[in-house]
XYZ file of C-alpha atoms in Angstrom:
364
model
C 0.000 0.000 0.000
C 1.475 3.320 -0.762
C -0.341 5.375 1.821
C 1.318 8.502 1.247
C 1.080 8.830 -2.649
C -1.312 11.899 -2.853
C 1.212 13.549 -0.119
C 4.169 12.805 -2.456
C 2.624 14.315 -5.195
C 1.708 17.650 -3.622
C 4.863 17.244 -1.415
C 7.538 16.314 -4.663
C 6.333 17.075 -8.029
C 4.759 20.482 -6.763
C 8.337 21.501 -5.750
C 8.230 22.033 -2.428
C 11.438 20.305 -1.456
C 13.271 21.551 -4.084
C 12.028 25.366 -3.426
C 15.036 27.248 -2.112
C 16.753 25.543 -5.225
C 14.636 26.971 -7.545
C 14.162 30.247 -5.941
C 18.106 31.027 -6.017
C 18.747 29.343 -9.389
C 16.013 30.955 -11.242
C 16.586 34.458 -9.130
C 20.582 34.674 -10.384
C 19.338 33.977 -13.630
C 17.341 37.285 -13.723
C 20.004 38.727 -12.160
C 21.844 37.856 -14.311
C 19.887 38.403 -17.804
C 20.147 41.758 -19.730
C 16.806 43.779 -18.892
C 14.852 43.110 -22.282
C 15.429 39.233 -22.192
C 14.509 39.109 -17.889
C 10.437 38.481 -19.522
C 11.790 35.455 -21.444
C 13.690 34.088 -18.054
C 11.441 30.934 -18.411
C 12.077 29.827 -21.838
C 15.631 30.136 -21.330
C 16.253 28.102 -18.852
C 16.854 24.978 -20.483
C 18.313 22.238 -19.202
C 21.421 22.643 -21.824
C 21.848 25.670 -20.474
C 23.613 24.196 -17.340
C 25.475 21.930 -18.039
C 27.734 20.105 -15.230
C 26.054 21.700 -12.445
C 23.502 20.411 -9.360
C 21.057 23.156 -9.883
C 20.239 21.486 -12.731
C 18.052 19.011 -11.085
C 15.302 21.993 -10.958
C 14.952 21.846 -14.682
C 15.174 17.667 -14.730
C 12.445 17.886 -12.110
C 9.889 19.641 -14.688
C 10.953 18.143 -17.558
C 11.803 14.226 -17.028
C 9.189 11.775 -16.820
C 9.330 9.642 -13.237
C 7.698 6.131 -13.439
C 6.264 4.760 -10.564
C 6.756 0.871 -10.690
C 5.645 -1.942 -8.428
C 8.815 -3.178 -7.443
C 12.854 -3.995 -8.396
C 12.239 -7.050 -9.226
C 9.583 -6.813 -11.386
C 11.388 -4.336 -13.634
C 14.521 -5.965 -13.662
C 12.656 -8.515 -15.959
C 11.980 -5.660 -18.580
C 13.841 -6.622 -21.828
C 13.636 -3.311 -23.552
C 15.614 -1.441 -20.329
C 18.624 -0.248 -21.711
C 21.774 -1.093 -21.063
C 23.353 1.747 -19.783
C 20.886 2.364 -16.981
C 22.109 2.751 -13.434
C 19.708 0.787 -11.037
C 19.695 1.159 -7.836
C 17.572 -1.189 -5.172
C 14.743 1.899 -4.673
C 14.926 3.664 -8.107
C 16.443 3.715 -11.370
C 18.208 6.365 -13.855
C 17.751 5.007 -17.466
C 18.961 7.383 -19.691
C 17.749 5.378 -22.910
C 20.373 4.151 -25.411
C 19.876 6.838 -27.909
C 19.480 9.253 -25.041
C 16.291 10.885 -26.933
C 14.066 9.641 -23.716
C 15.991 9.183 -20.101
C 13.533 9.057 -16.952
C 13.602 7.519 -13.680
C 12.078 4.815 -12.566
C 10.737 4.878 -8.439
C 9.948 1.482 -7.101
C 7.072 2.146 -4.936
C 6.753 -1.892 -3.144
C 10.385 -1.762 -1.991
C 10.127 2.126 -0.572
C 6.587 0.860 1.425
C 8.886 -2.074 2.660
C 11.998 0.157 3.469
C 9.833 2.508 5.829
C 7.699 -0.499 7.706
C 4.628 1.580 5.963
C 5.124 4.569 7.936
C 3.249 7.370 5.850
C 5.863 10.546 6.795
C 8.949 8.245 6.242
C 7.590 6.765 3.040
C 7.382 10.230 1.839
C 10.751 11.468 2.492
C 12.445 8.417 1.061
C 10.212 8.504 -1.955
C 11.937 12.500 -2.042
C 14.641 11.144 -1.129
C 15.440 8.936 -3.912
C 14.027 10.848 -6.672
C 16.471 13.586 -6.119
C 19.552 10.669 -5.857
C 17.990 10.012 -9.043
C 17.679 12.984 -10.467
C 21.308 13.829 -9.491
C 22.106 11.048 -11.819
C 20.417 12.180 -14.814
C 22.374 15.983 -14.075
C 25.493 14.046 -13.850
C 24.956 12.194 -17.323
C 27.361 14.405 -19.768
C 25.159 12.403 -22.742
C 21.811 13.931 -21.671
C 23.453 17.522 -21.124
C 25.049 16.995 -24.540
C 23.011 14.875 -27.027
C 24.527 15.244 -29.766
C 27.825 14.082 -28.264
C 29.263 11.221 -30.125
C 32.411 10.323 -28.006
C 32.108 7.332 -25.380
C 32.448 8.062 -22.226
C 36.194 8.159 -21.082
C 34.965 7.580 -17.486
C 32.132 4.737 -16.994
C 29.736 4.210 -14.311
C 30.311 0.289 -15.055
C 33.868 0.943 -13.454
C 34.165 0.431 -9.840
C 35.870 3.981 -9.261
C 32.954 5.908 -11.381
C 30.335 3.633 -9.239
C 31.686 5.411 -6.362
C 32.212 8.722 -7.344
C 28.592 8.753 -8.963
C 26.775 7.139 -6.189
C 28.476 9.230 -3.594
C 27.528 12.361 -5.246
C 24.280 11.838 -6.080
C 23.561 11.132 -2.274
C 25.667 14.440 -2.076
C 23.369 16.113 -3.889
C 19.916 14.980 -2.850
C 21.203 15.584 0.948
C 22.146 19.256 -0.207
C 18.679 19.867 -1.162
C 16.761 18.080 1.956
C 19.357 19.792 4.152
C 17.894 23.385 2.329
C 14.560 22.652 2.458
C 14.930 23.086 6.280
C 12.908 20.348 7.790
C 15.407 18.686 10.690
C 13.475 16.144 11.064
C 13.774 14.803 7.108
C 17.550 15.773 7.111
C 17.786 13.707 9.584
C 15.994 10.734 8.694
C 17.778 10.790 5.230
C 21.189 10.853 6.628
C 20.971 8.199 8.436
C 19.535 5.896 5.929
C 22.176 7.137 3.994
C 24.478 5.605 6.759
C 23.191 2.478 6.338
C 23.596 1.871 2.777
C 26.683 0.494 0.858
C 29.904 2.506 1.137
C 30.054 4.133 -2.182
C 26.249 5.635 -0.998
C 27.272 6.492 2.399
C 30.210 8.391 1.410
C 28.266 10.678 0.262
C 27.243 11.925 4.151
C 30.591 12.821 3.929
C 30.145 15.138 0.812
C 27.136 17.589 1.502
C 28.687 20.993 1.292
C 30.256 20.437 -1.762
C 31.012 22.810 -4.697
C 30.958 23.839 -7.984
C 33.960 22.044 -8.646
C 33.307 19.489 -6.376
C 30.257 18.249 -8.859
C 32.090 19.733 -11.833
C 35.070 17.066 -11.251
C 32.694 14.000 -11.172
C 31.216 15.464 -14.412
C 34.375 16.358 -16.241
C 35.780 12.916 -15.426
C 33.352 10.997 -17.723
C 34.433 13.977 -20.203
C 38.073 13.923 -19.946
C 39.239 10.990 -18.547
C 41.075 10.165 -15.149
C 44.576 8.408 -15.338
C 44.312 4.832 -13.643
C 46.655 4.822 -11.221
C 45.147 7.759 -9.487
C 41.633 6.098 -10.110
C 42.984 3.206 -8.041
C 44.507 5.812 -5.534
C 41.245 7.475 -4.921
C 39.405 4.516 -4.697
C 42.155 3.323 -1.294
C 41.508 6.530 -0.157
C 38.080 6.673 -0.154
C 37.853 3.094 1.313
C 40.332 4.142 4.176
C 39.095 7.144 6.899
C 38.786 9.919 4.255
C 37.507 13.312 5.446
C 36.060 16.173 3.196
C 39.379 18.342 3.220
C 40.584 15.139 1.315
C 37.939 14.690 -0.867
C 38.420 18.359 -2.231
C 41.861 17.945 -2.378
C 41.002 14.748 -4.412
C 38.422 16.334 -6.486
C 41.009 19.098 -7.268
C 44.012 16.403 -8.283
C 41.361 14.345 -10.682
C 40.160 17.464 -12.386
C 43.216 18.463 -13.253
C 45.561 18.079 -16.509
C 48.518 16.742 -14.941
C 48.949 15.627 -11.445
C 52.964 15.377 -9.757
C 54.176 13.885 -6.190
C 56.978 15.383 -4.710
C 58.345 14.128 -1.465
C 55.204 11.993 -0.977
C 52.698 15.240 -1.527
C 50.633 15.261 -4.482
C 50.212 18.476 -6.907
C 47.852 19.962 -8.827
C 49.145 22.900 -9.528
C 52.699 23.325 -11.243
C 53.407 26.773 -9.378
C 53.314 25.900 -6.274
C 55.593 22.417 -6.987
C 58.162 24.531 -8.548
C 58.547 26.569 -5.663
C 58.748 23.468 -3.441
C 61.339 22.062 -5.638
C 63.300 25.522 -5.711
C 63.085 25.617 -1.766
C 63.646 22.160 -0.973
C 67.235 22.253 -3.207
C 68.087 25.545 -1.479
C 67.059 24.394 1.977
C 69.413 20.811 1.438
C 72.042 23.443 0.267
C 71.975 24.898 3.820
C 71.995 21.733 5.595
C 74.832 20.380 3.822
C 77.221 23.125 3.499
C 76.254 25.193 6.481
C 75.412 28.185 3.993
C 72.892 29.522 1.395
C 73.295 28.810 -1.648
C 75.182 31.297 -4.320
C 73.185 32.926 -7.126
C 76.329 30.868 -9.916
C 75.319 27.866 -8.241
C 71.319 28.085 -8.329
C 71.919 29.419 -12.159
C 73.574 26.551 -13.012
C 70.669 24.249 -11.182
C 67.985 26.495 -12.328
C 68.192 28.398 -15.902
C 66.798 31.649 -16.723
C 64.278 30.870 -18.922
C 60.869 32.433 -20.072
C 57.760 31.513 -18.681
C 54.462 32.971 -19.631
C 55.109 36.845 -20.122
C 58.212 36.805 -18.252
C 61.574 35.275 -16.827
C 61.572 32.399 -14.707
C 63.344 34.377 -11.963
C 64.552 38.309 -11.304
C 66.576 40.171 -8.823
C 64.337 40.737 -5.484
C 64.892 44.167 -6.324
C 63.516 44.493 -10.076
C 60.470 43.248 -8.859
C 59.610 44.449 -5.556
C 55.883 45.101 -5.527
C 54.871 42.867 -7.857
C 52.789 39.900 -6.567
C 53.503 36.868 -9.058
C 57.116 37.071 -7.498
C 57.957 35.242 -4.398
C 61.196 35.485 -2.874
C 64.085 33.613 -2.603
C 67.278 34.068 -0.364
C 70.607 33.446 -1.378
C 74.030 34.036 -0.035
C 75.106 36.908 -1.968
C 71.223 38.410 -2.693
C 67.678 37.616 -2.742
C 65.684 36.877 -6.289
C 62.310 36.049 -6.829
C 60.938 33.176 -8.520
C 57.686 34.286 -11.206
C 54.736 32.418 -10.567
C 53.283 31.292 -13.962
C 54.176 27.420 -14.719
C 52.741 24.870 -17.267
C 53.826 21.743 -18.021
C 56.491 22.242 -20.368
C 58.068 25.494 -18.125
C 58.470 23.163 -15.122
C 60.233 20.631 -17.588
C 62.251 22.729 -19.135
C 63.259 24.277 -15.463
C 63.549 21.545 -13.777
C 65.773 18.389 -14.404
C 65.341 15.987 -11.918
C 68.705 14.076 -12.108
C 70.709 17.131 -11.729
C 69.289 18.191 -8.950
C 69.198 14.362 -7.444
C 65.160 14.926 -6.722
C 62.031 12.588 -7.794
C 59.219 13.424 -9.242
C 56.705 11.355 -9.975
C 53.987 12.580 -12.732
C 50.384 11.510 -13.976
C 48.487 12.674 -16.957
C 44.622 12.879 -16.745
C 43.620 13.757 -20.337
């Protein structure tokens, strides 16, 4: 018996849950919009139009048909499901092979059975799951791009894109619950959350996420993540991970290229160059009692050009200026410029001659 269906309806599909959402998406985007276009807000706001982010589950709410099914079970014997759906024991995402008709799928037997037929639990994990789903479908970089004809470079069928997915999209419909206000419903859904599978739970973990935060999970399935880091998150995330890890994480597996330097990992190559530069200079000290001269850290480091200018200056030259952080040295300071790519950190820094190792990963 689903004994609170007419409550779900006024309760989900009439947007209450998903309110402040709305309100402060649809509000920036009139904010946002040149004056003679803010009448046409409405018909704008296609679900293209947002691609890669959360708030995106507002349009996939209005526009995606939901189908209510008995149970699991029952529609795991449908021949026609495609492939590619992601099915999960209280709902499903199936985003349709040709992608030209994804909707969800809410098993409404299993829900009744999860709550022991309690009406006001039955309808916030019948919320509850519909946004998990829904988080899916916003997550799905074929239904935000249809006429994308690359595969996937990231798969949910892999065990590290399981996670990542599953976790968010608990992320995400905890975000919104958590918004909506009720304690009560926040939390009831965290702790069932709790008691799920891992890659679910994690997602507790997860609930003030970012931009970015989503963004990575997205990009991922865009881009590509290198293996070995795939298999490094994945012993992370299995360990004790906390969300100043996750970011850090989400940060590393976003980006291009990814370095570890005396066991830290790197995302960014300015800030490893200047790691590198003080951990030579700081062994200098420690082995010859003294900082090192400026013929001795030319010879280690050359002057070479690196975005709009040199790779290093006299302290003096540049006092002032920002992108230059400074360096001591036994007979002056200079200051190292802060703009590094790929091939600038290469072409500064060789590795053997300066008796360091550097271990490096390309994403995409």
């Amino acid at each position: 018996m689903y004994i609170s269906f007419e409550i779900n309806v006024h309760f989900v599909l009439r947007i209450i849950v998903v309110r402040p959402l709305e309100r402060g998406l649809y509000n920036r985007f009139i904010g946002e919009a040149h004056e003679p276009h803010k009448k046409d807000w409405i018909h704008l706001l296609n679900i293209l139009e947002f691609k890669g982010k959360y708030e995106n589950i507002v349009n996939l709410l209005h526009s995606m048909p939901v189908c209510l099914r008995e149970s699991k079970s029952l529609a795991d014997r449908d021949e026609n499901r495609d492939k590619d759906s992601i099915i999960d024991l209280l709902g499903a995402y199936c985003p349709n092979q040709n992608y030209d008709n994804p909707h969800i799928e809410l098993y409404l037997t299993d829900i009744d059975v999860s709550t022991k037929n309690n009406e006001e639990h039955f309808k916030w994990l019948f919320t509850k799951v519909l946004f998990h789903e829904l988080a899916h479908a916003a997550l799905d970089i074929y239904m935000l791009n249809r006429n994308r004809q690359e595969a996937e470079r990231v798969s949910y069928k892999t065990e590290f894109d399981r996670w990542r997915e599953e976790s968010m999209a608990n992320a995400v419909a905890l975000r919104i619950i958590k918004d909506f206000g009720n304690k009560d419903f926040y939390d009831y859904a965290k702790n069932y959350m709790q008691t799920q599978p891992k890659e679910y739970a994690l997602g507790v973990l997860m609930e003030d996420f970012g931009y970015w935060d989503f963004r990575s999970v997205f990009q991922a399935k865009e881009d590509g993540v290198n293996s070995t880091l795939q298999q490094e998150w994945l012993k992370y995330v299995k360990g004790t991970p906390d969300w100043e890890g996750m970011k850090k994480w989400n940060e590393l597996l976003n980006t291009q290229y990814v370095y570890i330097f005396e066991g830290k990992y790197y995302s960014s190559e300015e800030v490893l160059v200047f790691d590198i530069v003080n951990k030579v200079l700081s062994d200098y000290v420690n082995k010859n009692g003294n900082k090192m001269p400026f013929n001795t850290f030319s010879s280690l480091f050359p002057y070479i050009r690196t975005g709009a200018e040199m790779s290093y200056e006299p302290t003096q030259k540049v006092i002032g200026d920002s992108r230059y952080k400074e360096l001591r040295l036994v007979d002056g300071n200079y200051s190292l410029y802060y703009f590094w790519d790929n091939g600038s950190l290469h072409a500064f820094v060789d590795a053997k001659k300066l008796h360091i190792n550097i271990i490096e990963y390309k994403n995409y």
